[in-house]
Short mmCIF file of C-alpha atoms and ligand atoms in Angstrom, two decimals:
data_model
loop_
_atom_site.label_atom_id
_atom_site.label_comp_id
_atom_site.label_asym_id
_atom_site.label_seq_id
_atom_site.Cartn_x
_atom_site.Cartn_y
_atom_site.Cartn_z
CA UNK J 1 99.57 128.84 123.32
CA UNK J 2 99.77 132.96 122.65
CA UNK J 3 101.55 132.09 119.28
CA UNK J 4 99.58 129.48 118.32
CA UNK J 5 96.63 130.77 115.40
CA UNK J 6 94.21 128.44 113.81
CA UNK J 7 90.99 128.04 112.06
CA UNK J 8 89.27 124.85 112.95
CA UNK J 9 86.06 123.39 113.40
CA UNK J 10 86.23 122.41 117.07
CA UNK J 11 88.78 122.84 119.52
CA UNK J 12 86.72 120.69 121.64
CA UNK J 13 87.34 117.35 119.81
CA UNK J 14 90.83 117.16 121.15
CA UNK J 15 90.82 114.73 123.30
CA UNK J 16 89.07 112.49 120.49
CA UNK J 17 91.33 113.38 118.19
CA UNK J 18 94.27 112.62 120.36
CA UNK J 19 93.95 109.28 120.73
CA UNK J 20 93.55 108.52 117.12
CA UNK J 21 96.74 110.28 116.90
CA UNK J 22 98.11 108.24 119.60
CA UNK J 23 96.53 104.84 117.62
CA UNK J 24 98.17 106.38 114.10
CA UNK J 25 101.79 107.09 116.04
CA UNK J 26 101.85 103.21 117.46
CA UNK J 27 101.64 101.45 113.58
CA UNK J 28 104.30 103.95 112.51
CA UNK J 29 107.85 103.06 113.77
CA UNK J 30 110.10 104.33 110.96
CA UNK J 31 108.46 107.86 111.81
CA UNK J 32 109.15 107.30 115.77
CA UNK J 33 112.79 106.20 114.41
CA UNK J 34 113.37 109.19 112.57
CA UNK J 35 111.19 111.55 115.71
CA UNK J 36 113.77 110.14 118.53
CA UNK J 37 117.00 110.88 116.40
CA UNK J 38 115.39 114.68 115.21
CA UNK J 39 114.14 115.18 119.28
CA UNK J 40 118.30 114.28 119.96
CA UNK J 41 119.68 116.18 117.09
CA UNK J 42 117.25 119.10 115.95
CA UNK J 43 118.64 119.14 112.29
CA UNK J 44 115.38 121.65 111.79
CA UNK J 45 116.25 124.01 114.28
CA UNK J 46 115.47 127.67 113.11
CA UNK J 47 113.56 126.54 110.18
CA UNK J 48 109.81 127.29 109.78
CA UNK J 49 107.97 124.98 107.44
CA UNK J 50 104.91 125.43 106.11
CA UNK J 51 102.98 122.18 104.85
CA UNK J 52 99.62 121.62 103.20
CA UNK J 53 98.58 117.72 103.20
CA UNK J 54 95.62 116.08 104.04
CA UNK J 55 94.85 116.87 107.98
CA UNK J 56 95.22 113.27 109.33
CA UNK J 57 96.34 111.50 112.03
CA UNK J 58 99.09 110.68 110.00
CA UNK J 59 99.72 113.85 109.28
CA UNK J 60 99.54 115.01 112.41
CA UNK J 61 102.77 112.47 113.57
CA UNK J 62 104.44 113.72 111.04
CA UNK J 63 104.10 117.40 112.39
CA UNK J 64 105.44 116.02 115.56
CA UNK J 65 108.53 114.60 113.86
CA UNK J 66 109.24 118.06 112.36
CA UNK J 67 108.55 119.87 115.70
CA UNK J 68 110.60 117.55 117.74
CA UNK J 69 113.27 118.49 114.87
CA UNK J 70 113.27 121.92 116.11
CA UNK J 71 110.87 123.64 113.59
CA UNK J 72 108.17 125.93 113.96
CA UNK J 73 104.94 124.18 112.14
CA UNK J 74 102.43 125.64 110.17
CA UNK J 75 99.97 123.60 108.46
CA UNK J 76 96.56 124.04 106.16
CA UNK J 77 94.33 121.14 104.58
CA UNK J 78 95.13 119.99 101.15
CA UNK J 79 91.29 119.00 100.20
CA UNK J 80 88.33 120.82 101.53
CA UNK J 81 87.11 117.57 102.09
CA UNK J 82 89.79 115.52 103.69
CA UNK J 83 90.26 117.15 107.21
CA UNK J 84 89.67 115.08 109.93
CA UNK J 85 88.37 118.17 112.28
CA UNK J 86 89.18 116.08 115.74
CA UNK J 87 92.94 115.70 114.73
CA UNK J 88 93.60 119.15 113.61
CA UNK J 89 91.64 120.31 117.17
CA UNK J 90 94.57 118.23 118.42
CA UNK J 91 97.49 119.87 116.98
CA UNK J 92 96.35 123.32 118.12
CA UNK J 93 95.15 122.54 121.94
CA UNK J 94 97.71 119.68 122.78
CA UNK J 95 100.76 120.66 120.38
CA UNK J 96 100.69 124.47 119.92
CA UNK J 97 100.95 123.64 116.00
CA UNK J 98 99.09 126.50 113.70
CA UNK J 99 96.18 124.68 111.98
CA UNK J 100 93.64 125.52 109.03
CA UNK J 101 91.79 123.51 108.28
CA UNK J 102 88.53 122.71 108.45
CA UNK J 103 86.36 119.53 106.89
CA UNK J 104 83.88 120.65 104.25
CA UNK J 105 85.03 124.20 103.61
CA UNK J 106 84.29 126.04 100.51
CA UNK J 107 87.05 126.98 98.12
CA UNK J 108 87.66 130.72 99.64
CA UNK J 109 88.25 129.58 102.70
CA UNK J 110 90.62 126.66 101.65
CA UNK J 111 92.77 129.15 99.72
CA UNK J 112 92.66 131.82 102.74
CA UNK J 113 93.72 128.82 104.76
CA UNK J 114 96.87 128.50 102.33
CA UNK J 115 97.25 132.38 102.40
CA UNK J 116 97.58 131.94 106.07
CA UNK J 117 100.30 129.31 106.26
CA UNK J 118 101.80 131.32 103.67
CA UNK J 119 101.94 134.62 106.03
CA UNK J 120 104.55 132.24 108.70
CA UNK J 121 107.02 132.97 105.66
CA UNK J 122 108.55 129.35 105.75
CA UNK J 123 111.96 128.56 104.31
CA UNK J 124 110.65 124.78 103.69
CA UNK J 125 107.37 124.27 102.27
CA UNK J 126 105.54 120.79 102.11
CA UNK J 127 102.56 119.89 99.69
CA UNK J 128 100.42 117.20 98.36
CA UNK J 129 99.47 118.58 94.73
CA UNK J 130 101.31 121.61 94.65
CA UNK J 131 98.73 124.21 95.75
CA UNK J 132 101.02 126.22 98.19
CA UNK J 133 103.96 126.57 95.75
CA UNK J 134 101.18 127.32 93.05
CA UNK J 135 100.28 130.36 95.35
CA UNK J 136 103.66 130.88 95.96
CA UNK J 137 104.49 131.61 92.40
CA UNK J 138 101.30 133.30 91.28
CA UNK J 139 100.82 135.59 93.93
CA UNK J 140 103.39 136.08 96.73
CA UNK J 141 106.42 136.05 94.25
CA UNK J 142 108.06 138.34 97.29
CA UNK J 143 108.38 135.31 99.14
CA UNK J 144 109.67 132.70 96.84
CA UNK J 145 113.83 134.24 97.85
CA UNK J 146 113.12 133.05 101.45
CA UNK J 147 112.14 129.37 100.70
CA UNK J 148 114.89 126.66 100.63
CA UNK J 149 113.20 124.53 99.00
CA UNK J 150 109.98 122.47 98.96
CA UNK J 151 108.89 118.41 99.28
CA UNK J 152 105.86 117.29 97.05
CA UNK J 153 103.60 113.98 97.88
CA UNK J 154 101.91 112.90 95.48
CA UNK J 155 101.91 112.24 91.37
CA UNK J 156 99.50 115.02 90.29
CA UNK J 157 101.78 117.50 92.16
CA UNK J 158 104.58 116.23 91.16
CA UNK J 159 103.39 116.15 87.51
CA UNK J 160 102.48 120.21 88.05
CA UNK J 161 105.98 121.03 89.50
CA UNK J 162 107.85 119.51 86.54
CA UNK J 163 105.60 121.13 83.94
CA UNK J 164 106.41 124.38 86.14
CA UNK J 165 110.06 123.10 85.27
CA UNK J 166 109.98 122.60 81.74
CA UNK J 167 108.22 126.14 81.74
CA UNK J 168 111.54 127.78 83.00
CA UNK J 169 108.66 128.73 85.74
CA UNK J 170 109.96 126.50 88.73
CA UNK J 171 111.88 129.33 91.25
CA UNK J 172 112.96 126.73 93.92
CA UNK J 173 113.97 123.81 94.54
CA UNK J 174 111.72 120.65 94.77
CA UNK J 175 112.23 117.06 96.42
CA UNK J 176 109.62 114.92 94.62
CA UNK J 177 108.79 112.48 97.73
CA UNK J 178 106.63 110.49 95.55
CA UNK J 179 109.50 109.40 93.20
CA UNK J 180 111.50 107.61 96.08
CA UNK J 181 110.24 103.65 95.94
CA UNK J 182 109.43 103.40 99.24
CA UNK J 183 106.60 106.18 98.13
CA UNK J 184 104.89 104.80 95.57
CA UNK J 185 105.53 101.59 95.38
CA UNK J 186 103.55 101.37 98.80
CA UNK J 187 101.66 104.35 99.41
CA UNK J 188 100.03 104.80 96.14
CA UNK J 189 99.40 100.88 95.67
CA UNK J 190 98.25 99.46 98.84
CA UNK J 191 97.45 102.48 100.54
CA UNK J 192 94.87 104.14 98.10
CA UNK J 193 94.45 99.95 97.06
CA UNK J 194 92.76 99.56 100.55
CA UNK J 195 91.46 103.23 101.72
CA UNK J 196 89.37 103.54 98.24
CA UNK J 197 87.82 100.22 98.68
CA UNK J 198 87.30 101.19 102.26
CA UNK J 199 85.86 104.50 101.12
CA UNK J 200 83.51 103.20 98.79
CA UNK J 201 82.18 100.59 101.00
CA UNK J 202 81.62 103.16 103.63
CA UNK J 203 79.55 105.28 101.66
CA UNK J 204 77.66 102.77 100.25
CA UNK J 205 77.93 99.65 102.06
CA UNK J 206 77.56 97.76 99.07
CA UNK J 207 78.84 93.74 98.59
CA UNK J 208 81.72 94.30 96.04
CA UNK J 209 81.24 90.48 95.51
CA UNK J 210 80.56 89.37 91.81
CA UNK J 211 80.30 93.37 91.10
CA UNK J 212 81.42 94.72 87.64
CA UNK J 213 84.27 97.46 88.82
CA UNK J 214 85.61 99.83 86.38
CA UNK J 215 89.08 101.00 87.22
CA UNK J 216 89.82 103.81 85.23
CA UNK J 217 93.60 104.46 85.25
CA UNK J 218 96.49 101.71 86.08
CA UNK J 219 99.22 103.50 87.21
CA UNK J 220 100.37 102.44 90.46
CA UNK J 221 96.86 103.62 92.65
CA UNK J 222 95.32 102.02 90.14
CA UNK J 223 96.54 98.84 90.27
CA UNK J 224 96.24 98.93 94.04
CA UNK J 225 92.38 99.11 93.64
CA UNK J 226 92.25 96.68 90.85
CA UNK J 227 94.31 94.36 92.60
CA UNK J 228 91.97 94.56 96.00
CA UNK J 229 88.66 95.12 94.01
CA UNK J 230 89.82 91.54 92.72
CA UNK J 231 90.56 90.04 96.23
CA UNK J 232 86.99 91.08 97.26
CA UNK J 233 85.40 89.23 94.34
CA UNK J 234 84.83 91.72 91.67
CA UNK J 235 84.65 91.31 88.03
CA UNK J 236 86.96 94.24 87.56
CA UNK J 237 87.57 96.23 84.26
CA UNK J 238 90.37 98.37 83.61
CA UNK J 239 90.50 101.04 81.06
CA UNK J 240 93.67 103.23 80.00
CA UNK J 241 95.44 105.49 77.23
CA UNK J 242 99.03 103.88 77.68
CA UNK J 243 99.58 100.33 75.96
CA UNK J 244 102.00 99.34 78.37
CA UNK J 245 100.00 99.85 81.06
CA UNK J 246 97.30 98.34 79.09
CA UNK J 247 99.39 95.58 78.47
CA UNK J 248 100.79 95.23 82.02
CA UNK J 249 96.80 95.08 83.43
CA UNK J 250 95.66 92.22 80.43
CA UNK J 251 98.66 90.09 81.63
CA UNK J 252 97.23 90.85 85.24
CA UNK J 253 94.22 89.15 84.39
CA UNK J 254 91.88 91.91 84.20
CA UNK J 255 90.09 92.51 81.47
CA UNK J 256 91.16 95.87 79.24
CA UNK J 257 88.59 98.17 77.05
CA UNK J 258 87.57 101.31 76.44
CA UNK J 259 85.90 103.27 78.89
CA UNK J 260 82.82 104.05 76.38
CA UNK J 261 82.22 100.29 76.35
CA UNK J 262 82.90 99.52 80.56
CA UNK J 263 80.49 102.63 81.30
CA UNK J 264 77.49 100.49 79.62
CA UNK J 265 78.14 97.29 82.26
CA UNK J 266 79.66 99.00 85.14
CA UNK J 267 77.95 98.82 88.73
CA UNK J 268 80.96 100.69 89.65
CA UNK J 269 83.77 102.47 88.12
CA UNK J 270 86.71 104.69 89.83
CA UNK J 271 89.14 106.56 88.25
CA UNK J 272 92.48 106.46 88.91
CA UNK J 273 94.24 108.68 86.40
CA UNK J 274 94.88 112.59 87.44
CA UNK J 275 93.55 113.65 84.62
CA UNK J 276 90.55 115.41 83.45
CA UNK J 277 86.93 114.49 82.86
CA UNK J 278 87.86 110.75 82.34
CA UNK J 279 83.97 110.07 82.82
CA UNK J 280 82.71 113.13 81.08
CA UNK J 281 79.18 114.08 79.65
CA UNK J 282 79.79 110.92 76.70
CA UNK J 283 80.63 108.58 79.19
CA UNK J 284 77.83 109.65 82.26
CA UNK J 285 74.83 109.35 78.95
CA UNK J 286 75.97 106.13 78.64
CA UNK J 287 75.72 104.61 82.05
CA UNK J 288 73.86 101.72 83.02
CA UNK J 289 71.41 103.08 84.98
CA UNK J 290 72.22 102.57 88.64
CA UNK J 291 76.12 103.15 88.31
CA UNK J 292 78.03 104.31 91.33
CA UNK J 293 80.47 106.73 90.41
CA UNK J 294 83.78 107.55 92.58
CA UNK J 295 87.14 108.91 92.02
CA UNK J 296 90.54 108.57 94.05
CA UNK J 297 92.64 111.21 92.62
CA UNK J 298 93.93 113.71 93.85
CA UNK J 299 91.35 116.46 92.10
CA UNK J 300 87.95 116.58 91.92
CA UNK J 301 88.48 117.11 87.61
CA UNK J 302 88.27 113.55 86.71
CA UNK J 303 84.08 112.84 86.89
CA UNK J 304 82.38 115.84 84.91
CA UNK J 305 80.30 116.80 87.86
CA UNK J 306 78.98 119.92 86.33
CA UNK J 307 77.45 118.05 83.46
CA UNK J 308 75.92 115.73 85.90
CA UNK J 309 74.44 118.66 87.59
CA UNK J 310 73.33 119.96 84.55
CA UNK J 311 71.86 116.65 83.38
CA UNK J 312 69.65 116.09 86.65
CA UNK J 313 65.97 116.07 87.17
CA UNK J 314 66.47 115.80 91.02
CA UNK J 315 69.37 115.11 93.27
CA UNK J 316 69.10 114.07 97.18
CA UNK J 317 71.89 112.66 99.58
CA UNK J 318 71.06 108.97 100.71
CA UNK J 319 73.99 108.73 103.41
CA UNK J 320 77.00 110.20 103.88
CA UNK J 321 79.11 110.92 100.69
CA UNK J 322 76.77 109.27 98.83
CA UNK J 323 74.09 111.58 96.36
CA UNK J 324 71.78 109.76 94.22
CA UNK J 325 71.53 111.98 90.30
CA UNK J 326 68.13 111.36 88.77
CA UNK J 327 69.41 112.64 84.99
CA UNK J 328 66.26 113.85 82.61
CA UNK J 329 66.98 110.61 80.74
CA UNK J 330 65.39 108.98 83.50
CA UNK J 331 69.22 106.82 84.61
CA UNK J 332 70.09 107.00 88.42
CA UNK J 333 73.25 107.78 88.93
CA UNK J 334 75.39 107.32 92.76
CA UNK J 335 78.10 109.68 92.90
CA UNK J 336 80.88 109.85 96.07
CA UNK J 337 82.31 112.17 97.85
CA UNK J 338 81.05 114.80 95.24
CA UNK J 339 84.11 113.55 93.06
CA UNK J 340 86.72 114.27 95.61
CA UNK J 341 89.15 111.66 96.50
CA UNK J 342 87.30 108.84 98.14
CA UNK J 343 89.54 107.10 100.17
CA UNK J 344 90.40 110.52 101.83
CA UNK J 345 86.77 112.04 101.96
CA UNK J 346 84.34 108.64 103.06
CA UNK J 347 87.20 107.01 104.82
CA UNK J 348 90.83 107.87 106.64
CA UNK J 349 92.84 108.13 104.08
CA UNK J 350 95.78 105.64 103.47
CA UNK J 351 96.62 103.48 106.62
CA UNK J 352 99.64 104.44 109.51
CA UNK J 353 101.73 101.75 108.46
CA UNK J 354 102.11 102.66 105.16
CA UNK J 355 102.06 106.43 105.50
CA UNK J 356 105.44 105.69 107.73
CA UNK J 357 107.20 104.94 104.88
CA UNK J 358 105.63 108.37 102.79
CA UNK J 359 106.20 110.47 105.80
CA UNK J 360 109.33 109.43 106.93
CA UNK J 361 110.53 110.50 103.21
CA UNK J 362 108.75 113.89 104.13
CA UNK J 363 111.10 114.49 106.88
CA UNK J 364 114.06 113.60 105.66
CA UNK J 365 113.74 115.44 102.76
CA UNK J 366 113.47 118.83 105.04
CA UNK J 367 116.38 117.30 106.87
CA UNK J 368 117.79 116.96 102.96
CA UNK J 369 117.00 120.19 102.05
CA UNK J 370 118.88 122.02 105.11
CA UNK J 371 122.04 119.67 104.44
CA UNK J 372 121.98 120.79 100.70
CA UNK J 373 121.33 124.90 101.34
CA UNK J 374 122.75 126.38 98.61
CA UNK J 375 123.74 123.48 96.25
CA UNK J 376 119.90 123.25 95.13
CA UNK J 377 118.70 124.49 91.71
CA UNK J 378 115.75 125.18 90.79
CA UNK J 379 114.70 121.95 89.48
CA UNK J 380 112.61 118.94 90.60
CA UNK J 381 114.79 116.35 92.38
CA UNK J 382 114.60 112.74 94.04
CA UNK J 383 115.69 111.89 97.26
CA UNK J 384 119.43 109.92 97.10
CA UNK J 385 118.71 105.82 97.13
CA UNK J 386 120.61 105.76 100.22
CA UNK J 387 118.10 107.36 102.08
CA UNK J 388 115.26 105.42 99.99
CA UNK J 389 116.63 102.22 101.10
CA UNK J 390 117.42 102.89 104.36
CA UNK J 391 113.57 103.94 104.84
CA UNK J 392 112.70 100.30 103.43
CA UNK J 393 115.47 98.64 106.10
CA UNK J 394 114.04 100.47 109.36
CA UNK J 395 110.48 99.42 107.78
CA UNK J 396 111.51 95.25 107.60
CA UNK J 397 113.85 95.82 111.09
CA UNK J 398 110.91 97.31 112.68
CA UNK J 399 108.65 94.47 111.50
CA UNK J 400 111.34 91.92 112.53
CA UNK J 401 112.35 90.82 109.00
CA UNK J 402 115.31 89.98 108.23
CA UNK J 403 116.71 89.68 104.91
CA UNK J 404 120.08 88.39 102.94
CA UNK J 405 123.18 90.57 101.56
CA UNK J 406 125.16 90.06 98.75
CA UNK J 407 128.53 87.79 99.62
CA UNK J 408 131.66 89.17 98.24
CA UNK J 409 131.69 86.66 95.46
CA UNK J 410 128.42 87.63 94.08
CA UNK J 411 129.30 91.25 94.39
CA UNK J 412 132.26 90.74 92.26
CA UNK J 413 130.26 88.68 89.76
CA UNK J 414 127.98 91.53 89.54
CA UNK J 415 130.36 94.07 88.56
CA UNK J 416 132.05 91.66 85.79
CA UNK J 417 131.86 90.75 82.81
CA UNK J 418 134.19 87.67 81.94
CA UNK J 419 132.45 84.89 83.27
CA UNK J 420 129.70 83.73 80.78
CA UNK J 421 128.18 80.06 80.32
N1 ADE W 1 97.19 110.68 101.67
C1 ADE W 1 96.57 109.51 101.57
N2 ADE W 1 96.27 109.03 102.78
C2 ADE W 1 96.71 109.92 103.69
C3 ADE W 1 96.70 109.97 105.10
N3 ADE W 1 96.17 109.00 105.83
N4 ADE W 1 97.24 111.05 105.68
C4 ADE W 1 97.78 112.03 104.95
N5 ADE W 1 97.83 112.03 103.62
C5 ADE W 1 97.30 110.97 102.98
#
């Protein structure tokens, strides 16, 4: 316990936090697959990794695959607003893993919390939206020679690290976890699909039935929430800047305009896109007037909350993660979560089941990154299909489906060209 430092809330919510742990561990096989084989064959040994990601239970099993791995653990929150204070009391009073993190902490104290996993000089850092290599690079250069290399979640990091790329700026290598299908293709459509629904009915307990629901963005989260907003009963809206995806969402069956125009008949609208002040001072003016306002990703950039604070006559918090704006121009507006990531902040995040396919990318990209010492550049890289699609197959085995293979004949038609009508 001596080596074992932490900021926390509560070191007294262990036991709670334990058993959701416990709960998380159970729906996540492929991560128990990969746990057993590390516990046997300790391809971390040695290696100190450093990881900022949201402090889940989730999370937290994935710590447990990397210590079982042999490495030495270090881990900070990456949202002030995403910690789940029981779990991380967990890691540091049952595990002995270094934790800070603590739910609702201002932005000094998130970045000192970085700082700090920082000072365990790992060879292998982990992020979701590229704050510690951020830090890394702008102010503890020093330490950039002792990192192998680092794993990144989630799309907004990942977009950061490959503009850091194209800068010539990037000074290590990077596994992009998100690019590997069994990533995004789950995590990023059902996961925030479900856990943003679930967030925004937890703040607001609200029918989404027969509801007009703006989704702003319909990349792959997007169309997760559109998609469930739909199988709840809303009349949902989606509103982007690519045609394709514009395209893609009209042939869905949603309906496709621009956000100017959805803002005036919204009850709800979430955005979806990474980028920045998607509903900005144009779009909150033109609210109807009793709009609930939420965002799922990853920064809190993409609702203009300053203007909104700016605008208001008064301001009071009806329940939790929900604040009702009264703006001089006399419209309520309901924002969540204060703009943070609402699946994360109002409810638990994405679900075990499909953070076992995200996380077990996680660790075998610091298994991937040991393997490869040496042969990395510094550029952004995905992990090998191999590994991708053996993720999916211990997923369907561990779910007891089975599924067909190709016979020889179809795997020489395949690779041919002769055969025609
Ligand atoms: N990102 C989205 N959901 C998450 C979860 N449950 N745990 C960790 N990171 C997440």
């Amino acid at each position: 316990m001596n080596s074992v430092k932490s900021d926390i809330k509560d070191i007294n919510l262990a036991d709670f936090g334990q058993k959701k742990i416990d709960w998380a561990g159970h729906l996540m096989p492929v991560l128990n697959l990969i746990r057993r084989r590390f516990a046997k064959e300790k391809p971390l040994e040695g290696i100190t990794i450093g990881a900022c990601l949201h402090v889940t239970a989730e999370t937290a099993n994935l710590m447990l695959t990397l210590t079982s791995g042999g490495a030495k653990v270090a881990l900070c929150a990456s949202n002030p607003l995403s910690t789940k204070n029981e779990v991380a009391s967990a890691l540091v009073k049952n595990h002995e893993i270094s934790t800070f993190a603590i739910c609702g902490e201002d932005n000094k104290t998130y970045y000192s919390h970085l700082q700090s996993v920082l000072d365990f000089h790992p060879q292998i850092t982990m992020d979701d939206g590229a704050d510690l290599v951020s830090l890394l690079h702008q102010e503890k250069k020093d330490r950039l020679r002792e990192v192998l290399g680092s794993s990144e979640e989630t799309t907004t990091g990942v977009n950061r690290l490959k503009a850091m790329e194209k800068n010539g700026a990037l000074k290590i290598p990077i596994v992009a976890v998100n690019e590997s299908d069994t990533k995004h293709l789950f995590d990023n459509r059902y996961g925030t699909g479900q856990s943003s629904i679930d967030g925004i009915i937890r703040a607001t307990n609200i029918l989404l039935a027969g509801k007009t629901l703006v989704v702003a963005g319909y990349g792959w989260c997007g169309r997760g929430v559109a998609m469930r907003a739909k199988g709840m009963g809303a009349n949902v809206i989606v509103t982007e800047v690519n045609p394709i995806a514009a395209l893609e969402a009209v042939m869905d069956g949603f309906r496709v305009m621009k956000i100017s125009q959805a803002a005036k008949i919204a009850d709800i609208i979430i955005t979806a896109t990474g980028n920045k002040h998607v509903i900005d001072s144009n779009i909150i003016d033109k609210l109807k007037s009793g709009a609930i306002i939420a965002n799922t990703g990853h920064f809190d950039v993409e609702i203009d909350v300053v203007y909104l604070e700016k605008a208001k006559k008064a301001k009071r918090t009806l329940r939790d993660n929900l604040e009702e704006y009264i703006l001089k121009t006399g419209q309520k507006v309901y924002l969540l979560s204060s703009g943070r990531l609402v699946n994360l902040a109002a409810a638990e995040g994405h679900p075990p089941d499909v953070m076992d396919l995200s996380f077990a990318n996680q660790a075998l990209a610091c298994e991937w990154i040991i393997k490869n010492k040496g042969k990395l550049k510094n550029k952004v890289y995905v992990l090998p299909k191999r590994i991708d699609q053996t993720i999916a197959r211990l997923k369907l085995r561990a779910t007891g489906i089975s599924f067909d293979s190709l016979t020889k004949g179809q795997r020489q038609y395949l690779g041919s060209w002769q055969e025609g009508t």
